[in-house]
Amino acid sequence: MELNLNHVDYLQVGVTSQKTMKLLPSVGRKATQKVAIADHDGVVTCFGMKKGEAVPVFKSLPGQKISRLELGGALGTPQEKIFVSSGSEVRGYTKKGKQFLTFEANLTETINAMHVSGSDLFVCASYIYNHYCDCKDQDYYLSGDKINDVLCLPVETVGRIVPILACQDRVLRVLQGSDLQYDVEVPGPPTVLELLNRDGGKGGEEVLYGTADGKLGLVRITKSGAIISWELDNEKKKGGVLCIDTFDIAGDGVKDILVGRDDGTVEVYSLDGSNEPALRFENVLSESVTSIQGGCFGKEMYDEVLTTTYTGWVSGLTTEPQQMVAGPGDEIKMSRETQGKVATLRAELEQLQVKVLQGREKYQQSSQSSTAVSALPVFSINDKFTLCQDDASYSLTLEVQTAIDNLLLQSDVPIDLLDVDKNSAVVSFSECDSELNGNFLLATYRCQANTTRLELKVRSIEGQYGTLQAYVTPRLQPKTCQVRQYHIKPLSLHQRTHSIDQERPMNTLRLTGQFSFAEIHSWVVFCLPEVPEKTPAGDSITFYFQNTFLGTQLEATYCKGEANFKSDNISTISILKDVLSKEATKRKINLNISYEVNEDSVSHTLRMIHPKLEYQLILAKKVQLIDALKELQVHEGNADFLIPEYRSILDESAQLLEEYKKQPAHLERLYGMITDLFIDKFKFKGQNVKTKVSQLLAILNNYELDSLMEFFSEA
């Protein structure tokens, strides 16, 4: 059974952060619920709906940006007290708007995650977790990587306090007091945690999580360890999960899972007989969904999915039918209601237009006066630059609180721009002279009206590092622009992983010298993505990585004065050796470098490249044949005379061309990797084989794995 939900917009507040909107518990069985929402202006707004109009209950004064909003109250009573975190402060409001709590957590950083359970308060800054009971310090924990969200199992069900941290290094950390009880490995960086059915299910132990790469999962947190109930992969490449809730929107007595994503997708999943999630409803908004709640809000008796977007729009997906079948008597009444609404909106619009004209005139007068001070309009940008495991590319998402006019991309390192289906902006390229001004890419995106969100994809080359800059110009007067910088790292296509295959043939690089633990960690941060900026606790650390393009692996173990790197790809070791030597030279640190090359690793890497190279060569060959085959088809009137292989190329021509277009320079990229592997292999032997590269390219043009491996061993 498919769900039928209708979209309705209620009102707009300021720019919002993740998890800053909650529906207050309903007073009566049939009554609609009030909603509390907090924004970047520091304002907490509580309002309800009456006769189709948003009626405010209270509105707090502006202040510092609010990063989280949670509901709380004494255990066993309705959770109707509103708690917000702003900077390092937590404030509490009653449902009527009276402020009853101001608590300073004394953190040096901003609170970015918060959970309230009875008299217990759990707050997290970037790496620090704190637990307070009745505003008194209880427990403290320093995480190994950035904390994205915090949750506590329901104390009334479980009988003990069990905090869970969602951390950037693909781990859920389960705490006991100030100690780590155990951790749970999840398939992506977890961004949000929610209790199943809002109470943790039957035993209070079931927790839903969503990841930055769009995966969804359910895990049982028991005393002895975690049990993964199910994991839902992101096969359709939707956005990352920002918010989750559980509510019976289908009205079948079983609570559904509501999901909001950063690409604007809103989803409703139902659990089938085997407790596996099945998609029941999907709707796409134009902005990222920061909060999601299920309840009865717009009209009595009609449940809905309430959402808040990045720019502060509060919208609903309601079960109330919007197209009402009216009888002869109702027709006049309905048209009058509609006319009244239209008249009100027109009056509001006219007032706003007058205000805009007055504002422009005032600005013109003040800008021309002798005491004029230039004032640029301030606008907020929500940006995300993440490595996508599936196609080894970087996704750059830019979201602005007002419409984007244009975007200029500039890079001082060679990168490819890939096609994105959702992107409707017109792109134009400018010629670059990398030797003259260091530019390898200059591209301008001209956006259509009302575009507030832009998604781009770029692919980098490992070993070539630098900075990608995005110049964002919104449709504002006077014209203004903001610049955002993104670092393309030397080993940019590597992604953190939980473990690696130790049976592979490994090459090793060992560095020793007078460097501190903090210095070697800063060099590793410079070289590799997904490494926490903060120096890890303890004397030494080990990180594991996997190359998202080739599948080769890297192990990095280091401490004060010593670092060891192992990889089954010689080129990875070569890049690390060059970059780390350069970084040490900058700081005038003398390094002792030793390495061991495993000859078997070269053939191993070539075998890993082989299926990708073979596939791309076949794809390129098929694409080259399409035009000639189409000409033959037109000439002969049909394609029946062709052999089945050629007929299938004609049938699949549209898909083949689309795939080829989506992967520019893919073949050249693979050729480049093989060439680098060839040069690096002999570089470690002290030989320069650049003169033999032309012979290597000739072999690649008539590719066979055996002949390529023979050339590598004989050269």
XYZ file of C-alpha atoms in Angstrom:
715
model
C 0.000 0.000 0.000
C 1.406 3.386 -1.062
C 1.017 6.455 1.147
C -0.673 9.572 -0.171
C 0.702 12.689 1.553
C 0.209 16.287 0.431
C 2.792 19.067 0.804
C 1.857 22.245 2.676
C 4.083 25.180 3.774
C 3.402 26.830 7.149
C 5.938 29.594 7.826
C 9.636 30.499 7.660
C 12.019 31.210 10.532
C 15.789 31.904 10.311
C 18.472 29.465 9.090
C 18.332 26.238 11.115
C 20.836 23.615 12.304
C 20.314 19.860 12.460
C 17.732 18.644 15.047
C 16.340 22.048 16.090
C 12.576 21.403 15.710
C 10.295 19.303 17.957
C 6.546 18.757 18.244
C 5.301 19.235 21.827
C 3.136 16.436 23.291
C -0.591 16.855 22.523
C -2.844 18.118 25.326
C -6.020 16.240 24.354
C -6.686 13.160 22.257
C -7.992 15.127 19.276
C -6.027 18.365 19.758
C -3.328 19.530 17.382
C 0.233 19.811 18.641
C 2.401 22.901 19.057
C 5.854 23.060 17.485
C 9.065 24.517 18.959
C 11.828 25.577 16.584
C 15.183 27.334 17.095
C 17.320 29.121 14.502
C 20.713 30.742 13.864
C 19.355 34.123 15.029
C 19.152 32.610 18.523
C 15.346 32.794 18.512
C 13.158 30.005 19.953
C 9.707 30.109 18.334
C 6.724 28.093 19.531
C 3.522 28.174 17.483
C 0.391 26.191 16.634
C -2.203 26.186 13.862
C -5.673 27.718 14.235
C -8.122 27.906 11.308
C -5.272 27.380 8.836
C -3.163 30.200 10.291
C 0.093 29.936 12.280
C -0.561 31.384 15.757
C 2.524 32.120 17.937
C 2.603 30.843 21.527
C 5.896 32.582 22.374
C 9.059 33.889 20.738
C 12.357 34.442 22.587
C 14.704 37.373 22.018
C 17.528 37.010 19.425
C 20.969 35.875 20.585
C 23.800 33.518 19.748
C 23.196 30.807 17.109
C 21.267 27.787 18.474
C 22.791 24.432 17.502
C 20.325 21.938 19.080
C 16.803 21.772 20.527
C 15.590 18.883 22.717
C 12.476 18.197 24.802
C 12.697 17.042 28.423
C 10.919 16.793 31.720
C 10.707 14.547 34.786
C 10.819 10.843 33.901
C 7.347 9.359 33.462
C 5.713 12.759 32.731
C 5.004 14.435 29.336
C 8.286 15.704 27.855
C 7.175 19.302 27.225
C 10.045 21.420 28.557
C 12.174 22.950 25.764
C 15.981 22.858 26.048
C 18.298 24.641 23.588
C 22.086 24.779 23.305
C 23.739 28.006 22.220
C 27.536 28.342 22.293
C 28.537 26.551 25.519
C 25.255 27.444 27.256
C 22.069 25.395 27.729
C 18.750 27.198 28.309
C 15.402 25.746 29.362
C 11.900 27.112 28.573
C 8.443 26.007 29.671
C 5.822 25.351 26.964
C 4.452 28.856 27.698
C 7.861 30.466 27.031
C 9.075 31.167 30.569
C 12.840 30.658 30.896
C 13.560 28.460 33.945
C 17.166 27.394 33.279
C 20.451 28.987 32.202
C 23.355 26.586 32.523
C 26.942 27.335 31.454
C 28.715 24.073 30.561
C 32.165 25.761 30.723
C 33.273 24.210 27.423
C 35.892 25.987 25.316
C 34.015 24.951 22.147
C 30.411 25.230 20.958
C 27.985 22.472 21.950
C 27.092 20.635 18.734
C 25.094 17.702 20.165
C 22.788 17.420 23.177
C 20.421 14.931 24.828
C 18.129 15.406 27.842
C 16.806 12.572 30.042
C 15.028 13.550 33.269
C 17.574 15.439 35.404
C 20.479 14.163 33.253
C 22.004 16.392 30.587
C 24.437 15.047 27.970
C 26.358 17.573 25.841
C 29.145 17.196 23.272
C 31.556 19.646 21.698
C 33.778 18.497 18.785
C 35.713 15.795 20.701
C 34.475 16.194 24.307
C 31.482 14.484 25.955
C 30.104 15.732 29.304
C 27.343 14.313 31.485
C 25.658 16.517 34.121
C 23.052 15.502 36.689
C 21.035 18.385 38.202
C 23.638 20.701 36.580
C 26.475 19.004 38.507
C 29.410 17.478 36.627
C 29.232 13.648 36.513
C 31.200 12.083 33.655
C 33.667 13.184 30.988
C 35.061 11.420 27.900
C 37.555 12.502 25.202
C 36.680 10.912 21.851
C 39.236 9.794 19.273
C 37.327 11.559 16.489
C 34.670 14.258 16.029
C 31.333 13.597 17.793
C 28.303 14.192 15.519
C 25.440 13.189 17.835
C 24.721 11.841 21.345
C 21.901 9.701 22.707
C 21.095 7.863 25.950
C 19.028 4.690 26.216
C 15.792 5.262 28.230
C 16.767 4.933 31.909
C 13.216 3.953 32.983
C 13.349 0.862 30.689
C 17.026 -0.140 30.772
C 17.563 0.743 34.452
C 20.974 2.331 33.900
C 22.552 5.287 32.057
C 23.938 4.170 28.666
C 25.227 7.112 26.561
C 26.027 6.476 22.864
C 28.237 8.770 20.768
C 28.046 8.882 16.956
C 31.626 9.579 15.840
C 33.082 10.644 12.482
C 35.453 7.639 12.273
C 32.515 5.299 11.422
C 32.056 4.172 15.017
C 29.290 4.337 17.653
C 30.954 4.559 21.079
C 28.949 3.095 23.981
C 30.034 4.568 27.337
C 29.795 3.493 30.939
C 30.422 6.474 33.201
C 33.596 8.137 31.902
C 34.895 4.960 30.223
C 34.393 3.371 26.837
C 32.406 0.150 27.309
C 32.675 -0.947 23.638
C 32.392 0.487 20.154
C 30.201 -0.470 17.192
C 31.548 -0.282 13.630
C 29.036 1.158 11.150
C 29.320 1.389 7.321
C 29.679 5.211 7.152
C 30.320 8.282 9.355
C 27.173 8.369 11.592
C 25.508 11.788 11.637
C 22.321 11.167 13.641
C 20.982 8.796 16.346
C 17.354 8.200 17.387
C 15.588 5.684 19.620
C 13.354 3.293 17.667
C 9.675 4.128 18.365
C 11.051 7.055 20.464
C 11.432 4.630 23.407
C 14.099 2.201 22.164
C 11.617 -0.567 21.309
C 10.582 -3.469 23.541
C 13.718 -3.562 25.732
C 14.679 0.102 25.244
C 17.899 -0.993 23.504
C 17.136 -0.375 19.812
C 18.823 2.635 18.200
C 18.436 3.948 14.654
C 21.400 5.636 12.986
C 21.916 7.518 9.724
C 25.247 8.150 7.997
C 26.834 10.997 6.016
C 26.863 8.779 2.898
C 23.131 8.085 3.120
C 22.978 4.682 4.824
C 20.427 3.766 7.484
C 20.665 1.092 10.187
C 19.199 -0.345 13.363
C 21.416 -1.632 16.180
C 20.617 -3.218 19.570
C 22.849 -1.902 22.370
C 23.027 -4.722 24.943
C 25.204 -5.036 28.076
C 27.581 -7.498 26.441
C 27.823 -5.898 22.986
C 25.950 -4.599 19.960
C 23.718 -6.630 17.630
C 23.150 -5.202 14.137
C 19.443 -5.770 13.319
C 19.585 -4.412 9.736
C 21.509 -2.029 7.482
C 20.004 -0.251 4.477
C 22.460 0.644 1.729
C 22.192 3.890 -0.255
C 21.877 2.264 -3.690
C 20.168 5.262 -5.357
C 22.967 7.645 -4.219
C 20.656 9.917 -2.219
C 21.992 12.538 0.206
C 23.358 12.013 3.710
C 20.889 11.425 6.569
C 20.413 14.489 8.821
C 17.339 13.556 10.873
C 15.208 10.522 11.806
C 11.923 10.012 13.674
C 9.467 7.138 14.202
C 5.710 7.692 13.930
C 2.715 5.715 12.656
C 1.908 7.918 9.646
C 0.301 5.024 7.727
C -2.225 4.463 10.544
C -1.745 0.683 10.575
C -0.696 0.450 14.238
C 3.015 -0.018 13.416
C 5.369 2.948 13.704
C 7.075 4.015 10.461
C 10.598 5.412 10.141
C 10.740 9.028 8.879
C 14.030 10.126 7.292
C 15.252 13.575 6.187
C 18.351 13.912 3.979
C 20.748 16.711 3.024
C 19.641 16.627 -0.649
C 16.057 17.513 0.384
C 14.676 13.948 0.241
C 11.986 13.006 2.780
C 11.302 9.263 3.102
C 8.858 7.051 4.997
C 9.905 3.440 5.643
C 7.648 0.733 7.063
C 8.977 -2.378 8.783
C 7.670 -5.533 7.097
C 6.911 -8.905 8.761
C 10.623 -9.782 8.987
C 11.373 -6.339 10.530
C 13.152 -5.173 7.343
C 12.481 -1.578 6.183
C 10.541 -1.016 2.949
C 10.156 2.414 1.302
C 6.512 3.570 1.388
C 6.761 7.250 0.446
C 9.296 9.708 -0.949
C 9.188 13.466 -1.537
C 11.991 15.840 -2.565
C 12.264 19.395 -1.209
C 14.586 22.035 -2.691
C 16.781 22.295 0.454
C 18.363 19.987 3.010
C 15.967 18.687 5.677
C 17.414 19.599 9.091
C 14.594 18.256 11.325
C 11.708 15.795 10.917
C 8.802 14.935 13.232
C 5.595 12.925 12.939
C 2.397 14.105 14.624
C -0.902 15.967 14.289
C -0.196 19.630 13.576
C -2.118 21.333 10.771
C -5.630 20.018 11.420
C -7.301 17.758 13.999
C -7.607 14.082 13.079
C -5.028 14.365 10.267
C -1.512 13.101 10.967
C 1.464 14.517 9.096
C 5.231 14.506 8.657
C 6.521 17.921 9.737
C 9.901 19.056 8.348
C 12.242 22.011 8.723
C 14.701 22.941 5.978
C 18.061 24.725 6.106
C 16.632 28.189 5.325
C 13.958 27.768 8.024
C 10.882 26.661 6.076
C 8.469 24.681 8.262
C 6.482 22.376 5.956
C 4.184 19.406 6.346
C 3.342 16.270 4.384
C -0.215 15.779 5.564
C -2.729 12.964 5.248
C -5.438 15.641 4.855
C -6.779 15.601 1.254
C -5.991 18.928 -0.385
C -8.363 18.461 -3.334
C -11.744 18.419 -1.567
C -14.834 17.348 -3.492
C -17.326 20.118 -2.839
C -21.092 19.940 -3.122
C -23.214 22.783 -4.595
C -23.617 24.412 -1.166
C -19.930 24.189 -0.281
C -18.691 25.755 -3.518
C -19.443 29.387 -2.519
C -18.089 28.869 1.003
C -14.834 27.351 -0.287
C -14.288 30.047 -2.887
C -14.851 32.726 -0.216
C -12.283 31.082 2.075
C -9.833 30.898 -0.803
C -10.563 34.490 -1.797
C -9.927 35.606 1.780
C -6.559 33.847 1.862
C -5.570 35.296 -1.532
C -6.580 38.806 -0.427
C -4.519 38.472 2.788
C -1.466 37.257 0.855
C -1.799 40.103 -1.686
C -1.970 42.673 1.112
C 1.135 41.135 2.754
C 2.973 41.168 -0.575
C 2.144 44.836 -1.189
C 3.393 45.746 2.306
C 6.638 43.868 1.692
C 7.152 45.572 -1.688
C 6.709 48.995 -0.033
C 9.224 48.014 2.687
C 11.763 46.881 0.053
C 11.422 50.171 -1.867
C 11.824 52.198 1.340
C 14.878 50.130 2.311
C 16.497 50.647 -1.114
C 15.915 54.398 -0.996
C 17.345 54.586 2.533
C 20.428 52.584 1.468
C 20.976 54.799 -1.614
C 20.791 57.978 0.502
C 23.132 56.643 3.205
C 25.668 55.323 0.664
C 25.911 58.721 -1.053
C 26.323 60.764 2.118
C 29.740 62.095 3.222
C 29.751 59.855 6.325
C 28.824 56.720 4.363
C 30.093 53.386 5.651
C 30.112 50.445 3.261
C 27.912 47.614 4.599
C 27.973 44.262 2.859
C 24.978 41.965 3.299
C 25.806 38.909 5.397
C 24.558 35.523 4.189
C 24.951 32.013 5.530
C 26.483 29.111 3.524
C 26.110 25.441 4.396
C 28.832 23.510 2.541
C 30.016 19.902 2.469
C 33.044 18.441 0.671
C 33.035 14.654 0.967
C 34.683 11.686 -0.721
C 32.173 9.318 -2.391
C 33.275 5.718 -2.099
C 31.202 4.430 -5.048
C 32.827 6.459 -7.841
C 36.017 7.739 -6.123
C 34.979 11.372 -6.584
C 34.450 14.337 -4.263
C 30.960 15.743 -3.846
C 30.810 19.495 -3.187
C 27.425 20.676 -1.922
C 26.771 24.393 -1.402
C 23.550 25.631 0.174
C 22.834 29.336 0.603
C 20.007 30.962 2.578
C 19.100 33.075 -0.462
C 19.068 32.351 -4.214
C 22.506 31.787 -5.817
C 23.332 34.003 -8.815
C 26.587 32.346 -9.876
C 29.449 30.218 -8.612
C 33.086 30.378 -9.733
C 35.305 27.331 -9.174
C 39.078 27.799 -9.227
C 41.689 25.104 -8.658
C 45.496 25.198 -8.557
C 45.621 21.406 -8.963
C 44.432 19.253 -11.927
C 40.875 17.987 -11.295
C 38.013 16.751 -13.502
C 34.467 18.082 -13.181
C 31.899 15.274 -13.399
C 28.248 15.522 -14.481
C 25.582 15.673 -11.759
C 22.020 14.848 -12.835
C 20.395 17.072 -10.165
C 22.416 20.110 -11.258
C 20.449 22.465 -13.552
C 23.042 25.296 -13.590
C 24.764 26.270 -16.866
C 28.524 25.716 -16.694
C 31.167 27.498 -18.776
C 34.936 26.984 -18.717
C 37.702 29.558 -19.074
C 41.092 28.793 -20.569
C 43.820 28.313 -17.973
C 47.556 28.788 -18.162
C 48.878 26.732 -15.237
C 52.481 27.881 -15.823
C 51.580 31.580 -15.889
C 49.070 31.880 -13.016
C 48.890 28.392 -11.457
C 45.259 27.797 -12.470
C 44.292 24.322 -13.673
C 40.530 24.926 -13.563
C 38.297 27.978 -13.932
C 34.595 27.155 -14.264
C 31.515 29.341 -13.794
C 28.069 28.013 -12.904
C 25.168 30.335 -13.758
C 22.153 29.330 -11.685
C 18.473 29.469 -12.541
C 16.178 31.681 -10.462
C 15.471 30.450 -6.922
C 18.359 27.943 -6.890
C 19.550 27.834 -3.273
C 21.382 24.483 -3.437
C 24.100 23.388 -5.854
C 25.784 19.978 -6.029
C 29.038 19.423 -7.941
C 31.380 16.453 -8.366
C 35.132 16.581 -8.903
C 37.778 13.878 -9.242
C 41.373 14.488 -8.215
C 44.665 12.747 -9.079
C 46.628 11.259 -6.187
C 50.048 12.804 -5.742
C 48.885 16.221 -7.025
C 47.674 18.378 -4.155
C 46.541 21.940 -3.650
C 43.386 23.997 -3.065
C 39.966 24.156 -4.696
C 38.202 27.505 -4.155
C 34.492 28.259 -4.588
C 33.399 31.913 -4.994
C 29.664 32.090 -4.175
C 27.686 35.147 -5.351
C 24.002 35.280 -4.247
C 21.215 37.371 -5.786
C 21.638 40.199 -3.287
C 22.094 43.943 -3.612
C 24.704 45.352 -3.253
C 26.683 42.545 -4.930
C 28.756 40.487 -2.523
C 30.699 37.232 -2.641
C 31.980 34.617 -0.184
C 34.980 32.358 -0.774
C 35.203 28.784 0.517
C 38.418 26.732 0.341
C 38.749 22.947 0.128
C 42.068 21.119 0.402
C 42.860 18.447 -2.181
C 45.217 16.166 -0.240
C 48.170 14.174 -1.665
C 46.364 10.854 -1.030
C 42.923 12.364 -1.667
C 41.196 9.146 -2.830
C 41.948 7.241 0.396
C 39.131 6.617 2.870
C 39.301 5.507 6.505
C 38.435 1.847 7.107
C 38.224 -0.360 10.208
C 40.778 -2.995 9.124
C 42.901 -4.136 6.166
C 43.964 -7.450 4.614
C 47.368 -8.213 6.150
C 47.974 -11.085 3.666
C 48.575 -8.700 0.758
C 52.179 -8.107 -0.443
C 53.167 -4.904 1.389
C 55.763 -2.201 0.731
C 56.979 -0.370 3.841
C 58.261 3.145 4.528
C 59.930 3.974 7.864
C 60.741 7.470 9.086
C 62.739 8.349 12.180
C 63.832 11.773 13.386
C 63.496 14.518 15.991
C 59.759 15.134 15.472
C 57.010 15.178 18.099
C 53.796 13.110 18.037
C 51.829 16.294 17.230
C 54.139 17.111 14.282
C 53.945 13.675 12.626
C 50.151 13.695 13.178
C 49.864 17.105 11.471
C 51.805 15.685 8.467
C 49.447 12.699 8.255
C 46.453 15.104 8.435
C 48.047 17.068 5.555
C 48.465 13.889 3.443
C 45.258 11.949 4.090
C 41.521 12.742 4.366
C 39.262 11.683 7.257
C 42.019 11.995 9.887
C 40.937 13.971 13.012
C 42.681 17.361 13.315
C 43.191 16.853 17.047
C 46.309 14.899 18.050
C 45.121 11.486 19.372
C 45.365 10.644 23.065
C 48.113 8.201 24.046
C 51.662 7.699 22.790
C 50.976 6.111 19.393
C 48.165 5.582 16.877
C 47.331 3.315 13.922
C 45.012 4.305 11.078
C 43.819 2.088 8.191
C 42.855 3.401 4.745
C 41.515 2.040 1.470
C 41.889 3.657 -1.959
C 38.309 4.174 -3.210
C 39.397 4.027 -6.871
C 41.680 0.967 -6.906
C 40.926 -0.793 -3.618
C 44.601 -0.769 -2.526
C 45.258 -0.335 1.193
C 47.421 1.671 3.570
C 48.361 1.249 7.229
C 49.821 4.236 9.100
C 51.378 3.676 12.555
C 53.295 6.499 14.232
C 54.470 7.934 17.533
C 57.034 10.502 18.684
C 60.240 10.137 16.607
C 59.033 7.194 14.464
C 56.476 6.498 11.714
C 55.756 3.329 9.716
C 53.613 3.144 6.585
C 52.610 -0.071 4.778
C 50.819 -0.288 1.429
C 50.304 -2.813 -1.354
C 50.730 0.047 -3.867
C 54.290 1.379 -4.425
C 52.884 4.695 -5.735
C 51.177 5.355 -2.360
C 54.512 4.843 -0.553
C 56.291 7.047 -3.129
C 53.783 9.921 -2.643
C 54.099 9.685 1.162
C 57.911 9.667 0.957
C 57.994 12.798 -1.250
C 55.392 14.798 0.697
C 56.642 13.926 4.191
C 60.251 14.750 3.178
C 59.061 18.138 1.902
C 57.064 18.856 5.093
C 60.048 17.906 7.311
C 62.382 20.118 5.241
C 59.986 23.081 5.716
C 60.274 22.635 9.479
C 64.056 22.031 9.258
C 63.710 18.513 10.706
C 66.229 15.903 9.610
C 64.536 12.617 8.637
C 66.077 9.160 8.341
C 64.123 7.362 5.612
C 64.254 3.621 4.949
C 61.973 1.501 2.770
C 61.380 -2.070 1.662
C 59.853 -2.791 -1.739
C 57.951 -6.039 -2.273
C 58.273 -7.056 -5.949
C 55.022 -9.076 -5.753
C 53.073 -5.899 -4.907
C 53.559 -4.563 -8.466
C 51.855 -7.528 -10.161
C 49.234 -7.478 -7.374
C 48.409 -3.784 -8.108
C 48.329 -4.427 -11.877
C 45.813 -7.236 -11.311
C 43.653 -4.834 -9.265
C 43.760 -2.270 -12.100
C 43.099 -4.936 -14.796
C 39.260 -5.303 -14.552
C 38.766 -1.506 -14.509
C 41.120 -0.976 -17.471
C 39.587 -3.829 -19.484
C 36.070 -2.476 -18.856
C 37.039 1.069 -19.922
C 38.789 -0.174 -23.090
C 35.719 -2.205 -24.083
C 33.450 0.787 -23.314
C 35.637 3.141 -25.420
C 35.665 0.617 -28.298
C 31.865 0.267 -28.182
C 31.373 4.059 -28.157
C 33.668 4.408 -31.199
C 31.513 1.899 -33.113
C 28.134 3.536 -32.371
C 28.191 6.158 -35.198
C 29.325 3.642 -37.854
C 26.675 1.093 -36.768
C 23.924 3.746 -36.832
C 24.974 4.717 -40.365
C 24.766 1.074 -41.465
C 21.341 0.744 -39.847
C 20.027 3.806 -41.727
C 21.559 2.549 -44.999
C 20.100 -0.965 -44.715
C 16.786 0.061 -43.132
C 17.223 -2.240 -40.111
C 19.904 -3.881 -37.964
C 18.837 -7.527 -38.464
C 21.888 -8.325 -40.611
C 24.310 -7.388 -37.782
C 25.811 -9.967 -35.423
C 24.209 -10.031 -31.907
C 27.182 -8.187 -30.330
C 26.757 -5.184 -32.662
C 22.952 -5.220 -32.303
C 23.299 -5.016 -28.497
C 25.689 -2.013 -28.895
C 22.986 -0.233 -30.960
C 20.262 -1.123 -28.439
C 22.351 0.150 -25.515
C 23.883 3.144 -27.352
C 22.136 5.785 -25.159
C 23.314 4.151 -21.891
C 26.842 3.607 -23.268
C 27.182 7.254 -24.351
C 25.810 8.492 -21.015
C 28.242 6.304 -19.054
C 31.170 7.414 -21.232
C 30.191 11.072 -20.767
C 29.934 10.649 -16.975
C 33.517 9.367 -16.755
C 35.722 11.880 -18.563
C 39.406 10.962 -18.810
C 38.768 7.658 -17.004
C 41.011 5.705 -19.385
C 43.745 8.369 -19.251
C 43.526 8.259 -15.448
C 44.165 4.495 -15.430
C 47.019 4.896 -17.935
C 48.492 7.558 -15.639
C 48.311 5.225 -12.618
C 50.101 2.427 -14.493
C 52.758 4.879 -15.716
C 53.295 6.195 -12.147
C 53.543 2.614 -10.867
C 56.186 1.847 -13.512
C 58.266 4.968 -12.717
C 57.921 4.485 -8.922
C 58.972 0.830 -9.068
C 62.313 1.704 -10.625
C 62.716 4.985 -8.710
C 63.092 2.954 -5.505
C 65.838 0.980 -7.276
C 67.598 4.222 -8.195
C 66.760 3.928 -11.922
C 65.159 6.561 -14.158
C 62.907 4.844 -16.724
C 61.054 7.891 -18.104
C 62.532 7.196 -21.562
C 60.666 3.859 -21.649
C 57.229 5.412 -20.980
C 56.476 5.596 -24.745
C 57.019 1.814 -24.986
C 54.682 1.318 -22.023
C 51.950 3.432 -23.684
C 52.327 1.399 -26.884
C 51.696 -1.796 -24.875
C 48.664 -0.185 -23.193
C 47.189 0.727 -26.609
C 47.208 -3.007 -27.464
C 46.445 -4.036 -23.897
C 46.991 -7.525 -22.560
C 47.669 -8.154 -18.874
C 50.373 -10.771 -19.466
C 52.376 -8.600 -21.897
C 52.090 -5.610 -19.509
C 53.365 -7.653 -16.545
C 56.179 -9.023 -18.699
C 57.234 -5.466 -19.644
C 57.249 -4.441 -15.961
C 59.509 -7.349 -15.010
C 61.897 -6.974 -17.978
C 62.305 -3.167 -18.085
